[in-house]
């Protein structure tokens, strides 16, 4: 029985990818973060020993770790996941770099809000800097909006005004129950507008998917 299934996410010496087909002696793998001049993904023909299973987290994903929420920046060839925490810094005000094993990260979507959670608001995408228990609101810093001095605007929002989202960036690829998708946009209500990466409709065009944030919480989907 093959060690990998079609659409399994894998790590290779060439980067992360997914299994597109299974042949008698090897696997056909398409890379997720490497495009040729024509826009297609390079096609690799790899033996089982040249690949490792990885969780659904790809570079750009916000994941849960023992050090708090962190954004994944790279998956090394030896399967080490490199991430940066998003709600704390070192004593010298620099961002720490975490080197984590695959089993040390999780894609989760829990109820409620915590510091570091990525959220969508009527003002755009941001993250929770703090929870004010007495006032009952959330302190949110926006990611794509800077004031004249370069700082992010600080918003004081009621929880009902925020939608928790996984933290993907536009253009990122993610694993879902419908396979690998590319994120085209994120609506103010948290809906992720995506297109399928590995399959097309009868007209040859990739289908568009409109996914809720919890569609990316893939703890129940084994890598």
mmCIF file of C-alpha atoms in Angstrom:
data_model
loop_
_atom_site.group_PDB
_atom_site.id
_atom_site.type_symbol
_atom_site.label_atom_id
_atom_site.label_comp_id
_atom_site.label_asym_id
_atom_site.label_seq_id
_atom_site.Cartn_x
_atom_site.Cartn_y
_atom_site.Cartn_z
ATOM 1 C CA UNK A 1 0.000 0.000 0.000
ATOM 2 C CA UNK A 2 1.413 3.455 -0.910
ATOM 3 C CA UNK A 3 2.813 5.485 1.973
ATOM 4 C CA UNK A 4 1.224 8.667 0.581
ATOM 5 C CA UNK A 5 -2.221 9.482 -0.766
ATOM 6 C CA UNK A 6 -3.185 11.863 -3.546
ATOM 7 C CA UNK A 7 -3.316 15.467 -2.283
ATOM 8 C CA UNK A 8 -1.209 14.679 0.788
ATOM 9 C CA UNK A 9 0.975 17.666 1.656
ATOM 10 C CA UNK A 10 4.654 16.742 1.651
ATOM 11 C CA UNK A 11 8.031 18.345 2.160
ATOM 12 C CA UNK A 12 10.860 17.758 -0.307
ATOM 13 C CA UNK A 13 14.366 19.089 -0.866
ATOM 14 C CA UNK A 14 12.742 21.461 -3.377
ATOM 15 C CA UNK A 15 10.157 22.798 -0.941
ATOM 16 C CA UNK A 16 6.577 22.002 0.050
ATOM 17 C CA UNK A 17 4.146 20.398 -2.373
ATOM 18 C CA UNK A 18 1.319 17.930 -2.727
ATOM 19 C CA UNK A 19 0.984 14.486 -4.259
ATOM 20 C CA UNK A 20 -0.787 14.845 -7.612
ATOM 21 C CA UNK A 21 -0.535 11.203 -8.756
ATOM 22 C CA UNK A 22 0.830 7.839 -7.672
ATOM 23 C CA UNK A 23 2.839 5.740 -10.121
ATOM 24 C CA UNK A 24 4.213 2.232 -9.756
ATOM 25 C CA UNK A 25 7.714 3.296 -8.712
ATOM 26 C CA UNK A 26 7.336 6.936 -7.625
ATOM 27 C CA UNK A 27 5.032 9.848 -6.891
ATOM 28 C CA UNK A 28 4.131 12.893 -8.982
ATOM 29 C CA UNK A 29 4.493 15.985 -6.776
ATOM 30 C CA UNK A 30 3.552 19.581 -7.580
ATOM 31 C CA UNK A 31 5.245 22.324 -5.571
ATOM 32 C CA UNK A 32 3.127 24.942 -3.786
ATOM 33 C CA UNK A 33 5.548 27.891 -3.688
ATOM 34 C CA UNK A 34 7.504 27.633 -6.907
ATOM 35 C CA UNK A 35 6.217 28.593 -10.348
ATOM 36 C CA UNK A 36 7.804 28.300 -13.781
ATOM 37 C CA UNK A 37 7.882 31.195 -16.251
ATOM 38 C CA UNK A 38 4.549 30.050 -17.716
ATOM 39 C CA UNK A 39 2.928 30.055 -14.274
ATOM 40 C CA UNK A 40 2.732 26.272 -13.796
ATOM 41 C CA UNK A 41 4.129 24.426 -10.826
ATOM 42 C CA UNK A 42 7.235 22.311 -11.523
ATOM 43 C CA UNK A 43 6.416 18.596 -11.703
ATOM 44 C CA UNK A 44 8.603 16.312 -9.599
ATOM 45 C CA UNK A 45 8.863 12.529 -9.820
ATOM 46 C CA UNK A 46 10.013 11.406 -6.382
ATOM 47 C CA UNK A 47 10.523 8.153 -4.557
ATOM 48 C CA UNK A 48 8.943 7.600 -1.154
ATOM 49 C CA UNK A 49 12.205 8.226 0.716
ATOM 50 C CA UNK A 50 12.525 11.696 -0.866
ATOM 51 C CA UNK A 51 9.365 13.031 0.826
ATOM 52 C CA UNK A 52 7.995 13.601 4.319
ATOM 53 C CA UNK A 53 4.402 14.174 5.395
ATOM 54 C CA UNK A 54 3.727 17.591 6.921
ATOM 55 C CA UNK A 55 0.664 19.177 8.592
ATOM 56 C CA UNK A 56 -1.652 21.422 6.606
ATOM 57 C CA UNK A 57 0.336 24.534 7.567
ATOM 58 C CA UNK A 58 2.180 26.166 4.673
ATOM 59 C CA UNK A 59 4.406 29.281 4.770
ATOM 60 C CA UNK A 60 2.270 32.306 5.672
ATOM 61 C CA UNK A 61 -0.069 30.325 7.921
ATOM 62 C CA UNK A 62 -0.704 31.408 11.511
ATOM 63 C CA UNK A 63 -0.350 28.354 13.745
ATOM 64 C CA UNK A 64 -0.701 27.495 17.419
ATOM 65 C CA UNK A 65 2.539 26.581 19.236
ATOM 66 C CA UNK A 66 3.644 26.128 22.834
ATOM 67 C CA UNK A 67 5.075 29.653 22.543
ATOM 68 C CA UNK A 68 1.777 31.191 21.477
ATOM 69 C CA UNK A 69 0.434 31.978 18.002
ATOM 70 C CA UNK A 70 3.141 32.264 15.358
ATOM 71 C CA UNK A 71 3.355 32.805 11.622
ATOM 72 C CA UNK A 72 5.070 30.074 9.638
ATOM 73 C CA UNK A 73 7.802 31.481 7.394
ATOM 74 C CA UNK A 74 9.513 28.400 5.986
ATOM 75 C CA UNK A 75 9.611 24.609 6.044
ATOM 76 C CA UNK A 76 13.188 23.343 5.802
ATOM 77 C CA UNK A 77 14.222 20.277 3.856
ATOM 78 C CA UNK A 78 14.739 18.407 7.157
ATOM 79 C CA UNK A 79 11.063 19.099 8.025
ATOM 80 C CA UNK A 80 11.811 21.744 10.662
ATOM 81 C CA UNK A 81 9.100 24.436 10.605
ATOM 82 C CA UNK A 82 10.468 27.965 11.066
ATOM 83 C CA UNK A 83 8.018 30.450 12.580
ATOM 84 C CA UNK A 84 7.925 33.863 14.232
ATOM 85 C CA UNK A 85 5.686 34.656 17.239
ATOM 86 C CA UNK A 86 3.166 37.391 16.552
ATOM 87 C CA UNK A 87 2.313 38.669 20.037
ATOM 88 C CA UNK A 88 5.655 38.927 21.848
ATOM 89 C CA UNK A 89 9.250 40.023 21.254
ATOM 90 C CA UNK A 90 12.634 39.500 22.871
ATOM 91 C CA UNK A 91 14.103 41.877 25.441
ATOM 92 C CA UNK A 92 15.921 43.809 22.697
ATOM 93 C CA UNK A 93 12.587 44.351 20.870
ATOM 94 C CA UNK A 94 13.422 41.935 18.052
ATOM 95 C CA UNK A 95 11.181 39.085 16.923
ATOM 96 C CA UNK A 96 12.242 35.600 17.955
ATOM 97 C CA UNK A 97 12.706 32.811 15.429
ATOM 98 C CA UNK A 98 11.217 29.438 16.368
ATOM 99 C CA UNK A 99 12.491 26.136 14.978
ATOM 100 C CA UNK A 100 9.731 23.589 15.479
ATOM 101 C CA UNK A 101 9.056 19.965 14.651
ATOM 102 C CA UNK A 102 5.862 19.334 12.621
ATOM 103 C CA UNK A 103 4.079 17.790 15.599
ATOM 104 C CA UNK A 104 4.679 20.979 17.631
ATOM 105 C CA UNK A 105 2.370 23.107 15.490
ATOM 106 C CA UNK A 106 -1.401 23.045 15.123
ATOM 107 C CA UNK A 107 -3.979 24.622 12.871
ATOM 108 C CA UNK A 108 -6.820 25.410 15.238
ATOM 109 C CA UNK A 109 -10.009 27.412 15.282
ATOM 110 C CA UNK A 110 -11.217 27.694 18.871
ATOM 111 C CA UNK A 111 -14.106 29.689 20.216
ATOM 112 C CA UNK A 112 -13.561 33.106 21.729
ATOM 113 C CA UNK A 113 -10.633 35.473 21.282
ATOM 114 C CA UNK A 114 -7.084 35.386 22.631
ATOM 115 C CA UNK A 115 -4.124 37.733 22.346
ATOM 116 C CA UNK A 116 -2.426 37.183 18.997
ATOM 117 C CA UNK A 117 -5.548 35.892 17.243
ATOM 118 C CA UNK A 118 -5.889 37.091 13.660
ATOM 119 C CA UNK A 119 -9.213 38.861 13.018
ATOM 120 C CA UNK A 120 -11.142 40.543 10.248
ATOM 121 C CA UNK A 121 -12.946 43.795 11.061
ATOM 122 C CA UNK A 122 -14.885 46.439 9.146
ATOM 123 C CA UNK A 123 -11.556 48.295 8.960
ATOM 124 C CA UNK A 124 -9.639 45.375 7.502
ATOM 125 C CA UNK A 125 -7.439 42.549 8.754
ATOM 126 C CA UNK A 126 -5.584 42.791 12.062
ATOM 127 C CA UNK A 127 -4.653 40.951 15.205
ATOM 128 C CA UNK A 128 -5.654 41.170 18.852
ATOM 129 C CA UNK A 129 -3.004 42.968 20.869
ATOM 130 C CA UNK A 130 -4.893 42.740 24.156
ATOM 131 C CA UNK A 131 -8.214 41.865 25.775
ATOM 132 C CA UNK A 132 -9.666 44.475 28.141
ATOM 133 C CA UNK A 133 -11.719 42.485 30.619
ATOM 134 C CA UNK A 134 -13.209 45.449 32.474
ATOM 135 C CA UNK A 135 -14.296 47.277 29.332
ATOM 136 C CA UNK A 136 -15.297 44.034 27.596
ATOM 137 C CA UNK A 137 -13.609 44.951 24.334
ATOM 138 C CA UNK A 138 -10.593 43.960 22.226
ATOM 139 C CA UNK A 139 -7.545 46.047 21.325
ATOM 140 C CA UNK A 140 -6.906 45.349 17.638
ATOM 141 C CA UNK A 141 -3.967 46.499 15.517
ATOM 142 C CA UNK A 142 -4.565 46.600 11.776
ATOM 143 C CA UNK A 143 -2.082 44.956 9.416
ATOM 144 C CA UNK A 144 -2.644 46.831 6.160
ATOM 145 C CA UNK A 145 -3.268 50.363 7.348
ATOM 146 C CA UNK A 146 -0.582 52.687 8.697
ATOM 147 C CA UNK A 147 -0.846 56.218 10.079
ATOM 148 C CA UNK A 148 1.366 59.060 8.880
ATOM 149 C CA UNK A 149 4.003 58.096 11.463
ATOM 150 C CA UNK A 150 4.013 54.495 10.239
ATOM 151 C CA UNK A 151 2.181 52.960 13.207
ATOM 152 C CA UNK A 152 -0.879 50.807 12.877
ATOM 153 C CA UNK A 153 -4.166 52.386 14.006
ATOM 154 C CA UNK A 154 -5.374 50.998 17.337
ATOM 155 C CA UNK A 155 -9.022 49.915 17.352
ATOM 156 C CA UNK A 156 -11.109 49.220 20.444
ATOM 157 C CA UNK A 157 -13.779 46.834 19.234
ATOM 158 C CA UNK A 158 -16.514 44.730 20.733
ATOM 159 C CA UNK A 159 -16.051 40.978 20.130
ATOM 160 C CA UNK A 160 -19.173 41.013 17.940
ATOM 161 C CA UNK A 161 -17.339 43.380 15.560
ATOM 162 C CA UNK A 162 -14.521 40.872 14.961
ATOM 163 C CA UNK A 163 -14.360 37.594 13.065
ATOM 164 C CA UNK A 164 -11.507 35.248 13.902
ATOM 165 C CA UNK A 165 -9.641 34.066 10.798
ATOM 166 C CA UNK A 166 -6.685 31.703 10.248
ATOM 167 C CA UNK A 167 -4.217 34.461 9.331
ATOM 168 C CA UNK A 168 -3.547 33.621 5.693
ATOM 169 C CA UNK A 169 -2.311 36.313 3.333
ATOM 170 C CA UNK A 170 -3.773 36.944 -0.121
ATOM 171 C CA UNK A 171 -2.125 34.546 -2.584
ATOM 172 C CA UNK A 172 -1.294 31.945 0.062
ATOM 173 C CA UNK A 173 -2.190 28.304 -0.515
ATOM 174 C CA UNK A 174 -3.980 26.235 2.091
ATOM 175 C CA UNK A 175 -5.249 22.716 2.644
ATOM 176 C CA UNK A 176 -9.002 22.142 2.913
ATOM 177 C CA UNK A 177 -11.403 19.222 2.633
ATOM 178 C CA UNK A 178 -11.764 20.225 -1.026
ATOM 179 C CA UNK A 179 -8.028 19.934 -1.598
ATOM 180 C CA UNK A 180 -5.398 22.618 -1.940
ATOM 181 C CA UNK A 181 -6.754 26.132 -2.605
ATOM 182 C CA UNK A 182 -5.270 29.547 -3.316
ATOM 183 C CA UNK A 183 -6.719 32.490 -1.385
ATOM 184 C CA UNK A 184 -7.859 35.311 -3.676
ATOM 185 C CA UNK A 185 -9.444 37.668 -1.147
ATOM 186 C CA UNK A 186 -10.865 37.831 2.376
ATOM 187 C CA UNK A 187 -14.200 39.519 2.874
ATOM 188 C CA UNK A 188 -15.110 41.651 5.854
ATOM 189 C CA UNK A 189 -17.367 38.884 7.212
ATOM 190 C CA UNK A 190 -14.387 36.488 7.254
ATOM 191 C CA UNK A 191 -15.344 34.585 4.112
ATOM 192 C CA UNK A 192 -12.260 33.469 2.186
ATOM 193 C CA UNK A 193 -12.686 33.604 -1.588
ATOM 194 C CA UNK A 194 -10.473 30.856 -2.996
ATOM 195 C CA UNK A 195 -9.809 28.921 -6.177
ATOM 196 C CA UNK A 196 -8.903 25.252 -6.406
ATOM 197 C CA UNK A 197 -5.271 24.528 -7.248
ATOM 198 C CA UNK A 198 -5.426 20.969 -8.497
ATOM 199 C CA UNK A 199 -8.731 20.584 -10.346
ATOM 200 C CA UNK A 200 -10.836 22.427 -12.914
ATOM 201 C CA UNK A 201 -14.450 22.557 -14.005
ATOM 202 C CA UNK A 202 -15.672 21.282 -17.360
ATOM 203 C CA UNK A 203 -14.814 24.643 -18.968
ATOM 204 C CA UNK A 204 -11.176 24.223 -17.905
ATOM 205 C CA UNK A 205 -11.309 26.948 -15.253
ATOM 206 C CA UNK A 206 -10.651 26.356 -11.528
ATOM 207 C CA UNK A 207 -13.793 26.578 -9.373
ATOM 208 C CA UNK A 208 -14.156 29.401 -6.878
ATOM 209 C CA UNK A 209 -14.855 28.444 -3.280
ATOM 210 C CA UNK A 210 -16.312 30.706 -0.598
ATOM 211 C CA UNK A 211 -15.051 29.286 2.676
ATOM 212 C CA UNK A 212 -15.725 30.175 6.297
ATOM 213 C CA UNK A 213 -12.665 30.589 8.562
ATOM 214 C CA UNK A 214 -13.272 27.254 10.290
ATOM 215 C CA UNK A 215 -12.868 25.444 6.945
ATOM 216 C CA UNK A 216 -9.121 25.785 7.462
ATOM 217 C CA UNK A 217 -9.023 24.228 10.948
ATOM 218 C CA UNK A 218 -7.665 20.907 9.799
ATOM 219 C CA UNK A 219 -6.803 19.027 12.970
ATOM 220 C CA UNK A 220 -9.231 16.301 11.869
ATOM 221 C CA UNK A 221 -7.509 15.963 8.489
ATOM 222 C CA UNK A 222 -4.328 13.994 8.883
ATOM 223 C CA UNK A 223 -1.355 15.165 6.819
#
